[in-house]
Amino acid sequence: MEVLIHPTKHAACTLGARWIARLLRQKPDAVLGLATGSTPVLLYQELIRLHREEGLDFRKVTTFNLDEYLGLAPEHPASYHHFMQENFFQHVNIPRENTHIPDGLSTDVPATCQAYEDKIRQAGGIDLQILGIGGDGHIGFNEPSSSLSSRTRIKTLTERTRQDNAPFFANPADIPQHVLTMGVGTIMETREVLLLAFGPGKAAPIAATVEGPVTAFVPASILQFHPKATLLLDEEAAGLLQRAEYYRWVDAHKPTWQRV
Ligand code: PGA
């Protein structure tokens, strides 16, 4: 695991965008795994800027989002379909048919989830997965106790996650109980992971993820087994790391050829 601590989330997102831009220069038809929530918004803004000002090209890119609320139509303002259109897709030149998000209106959940897994495989697998992290250590919507080898499936949100996401809903009663999410095993098959975490609310799950034991109780901790996982943190999210000084030292002494 590589832990990169930045003074601000702006700095972390600028690096994250450069990271993705480097991949797209090397592989214009890369497959990206995308995340929603408040964390990646600045990253998408920086990618949009690179598209507009530096010609970053998404024409051949394919994307798969991590998750979607079950029961929300794509046009629902709190759906992740809507989020992705508003925050990213409509601002870059990615063909609509290249973007994939689990179907929140599925009437056959097991078949929908299997088809999603099949599409990821047919696309050649995910080259780079963007992740946030929940206050409880979840990735995607894989809540604590999720199987560490799980695949795309239905999950039931914890009350804490529902409350965390309440600001996106006009009426708290409308927050769905159920979601479709890529599994932990699906995420572990991606070739590279960039996990973003900002603010003091993420300090405890980040410390547990990086320095705690691998446990289904903190699903993100499985990333200790991922061959190429990088954490882009601000100072606050890094606030409880015992080895923060070492991670900073490692970053400062990286060989030039390893830098983005
Ligand atoms: P957030 O959510 O970006 O809104 O903090 C992260 C997550 O739940 O994965």
Tab-separated table of N, CA and C and ligand atoms in Angstrom, residues 36-40 67 131-135 138-141 161 164-165 168 198 202, ligand 1:
chain	number	residue	atom	x	y	z
A	36	THR	N	-18.874	7.453	-6.357
A	36	THR	CA	-19.724	8.626	-6.150
A	36	THR	C	-19.533	9.123	-4.712
A	37	GLY	N	-20.393	10.022	-4.263
A	37	GLY	CA	-20.245	10.579	-2.918
A	37	GLY	C	-19.531	11.917	-2.992
A	38	SER	N	-19.346	12.541	-1.847
A	38	SER	CA	-18.731	13.873	-1.854
A	38	SER	C	-17.233	13.813	-2.149
A	39	THR	N	-16.586	12.703	-1.816
A	39	THR	CA	-15.122	12.631	-1.932
A	39	THR	C	-14.586	12.861	-3.342
A	40	PRO	N	-15.116	12.191	-4.389
A	40	PRO	CA	-14.467	12.317	-5.698
A	40	PRO	C	-14.900	13.531	-6.520
A	67	ASP	N	-21.662	1.377	-7.538
A	67	ASP	CA	-22.914	1.036	-6.862
A	67	ASP	C	-24.066	1.949	-7.270
A	131	LEU	N	-11.844	4.763	-5.398
A	131	LEU	CA	-12.646	4.411	-4.225
A	131	LEU	C	-12.706	5.581	-3.256
A	132	GLY	N	-13.841	5.707	-2.561
A	132	GLY	CA	-13.916	6.481	-1.332
A	132	GLY	C	-13.889	5.469	-0.196
A	133	ILE	N	-14.127	5.936	1.000
A	133	ILE	CA	-14.235	5.007	2.135
A	133	ILE	C	-15.323	5.533	3.065
A	134	GLY	N	-16.133	4.648	3.576
A	134	GLY	CA	-17.173	5.061	4.526
A	134	GLY	C	-16.571	5.292	5.905
A	135	GLY	N	-17.293	6.026	6.739
A	135	GLY	CA	-16.848	6.232	8.115
A	135	GLY	C	-16.698	4.909	8.855
A	138	HIS	N	-16.358	0.997	4.915
A	138	HIS	CA	-16.885	0.317	3.728
A	138	HIS	C	-16.227	0.845	2.449
A	139	ILE	N	-16.167	-0.002	1.443
A	139	ILE	CA	-15.776	0.401	0.087
A	139	ILE	C	-16.902	-0.032	-0.840
A	140	GLY	N	-17.175	0.791	-1.879
A	140	GLY	CA	-18.447	0.603	-2.568
A	140	GLY	C	-19.509	0.742	-1.485
A	141	PHE	N	-20.500	-0.136	-1.514
A	141	PHE	CA	-21.452	-0.190	-0.399
A	141	PHE	C	-21.292	-1.513	0.336
A	161	THR	N	-24.724	4.559	7.483
A	161	THR	CA	-24.509	4.966	6.095
A	161	THR	C	-25.718	5.722	5.569
A	164	ASP	N	-25.382	9.113	6.908
A	164	ASP	CA	-24.286	9.831	6.236
A	164	ASP	C	-24.744	10.373	4.883
A	165	ASN	N	-25.600	9.618	4.207
A	165	ASN	CA	-26.022	10.003	2.857
A	165	ASN	C	-27.328	10.803	2.843
A	168	PHE	N	-28.176	14.074	0.746
A	168	PHE	CA	-28.445	14.014	-0.695
A	168	PHE	C	-29.929	13.798	-0.986
A	198	PHE	N	-10.794	12.220	2.767
A	198	PHE	CA	-10.552	13.586	3.232
A	198	PHE	C	-11.375	13.879	4.482
A	202	LYS	N	-12.748	10.584	8.381
A	202	LYS	CA	-12.151	9.408	7.719
A	202	LYS	C	-10.866	8.941	8.417
B	1	PGA	P1	-18.332	10.231	0.906
B	1	PGA	O1	-18.694	8.676	0.928
B	1	PGA	O2	-17.403	10.425	-0.240
B	1	PGA	O3	-19.635	10.950	0.674
B	1	PGA	O4	-17.685	10.547	2.211
B	1	PGA	C1	-17.655	7.758	0.819
B	1	PGA	C2	-18.204	6.340	0.852
B	1	PGA	O5	-19.214	6.098	1.515
B	1	PGA	O6	-17.591	5.470	0.226
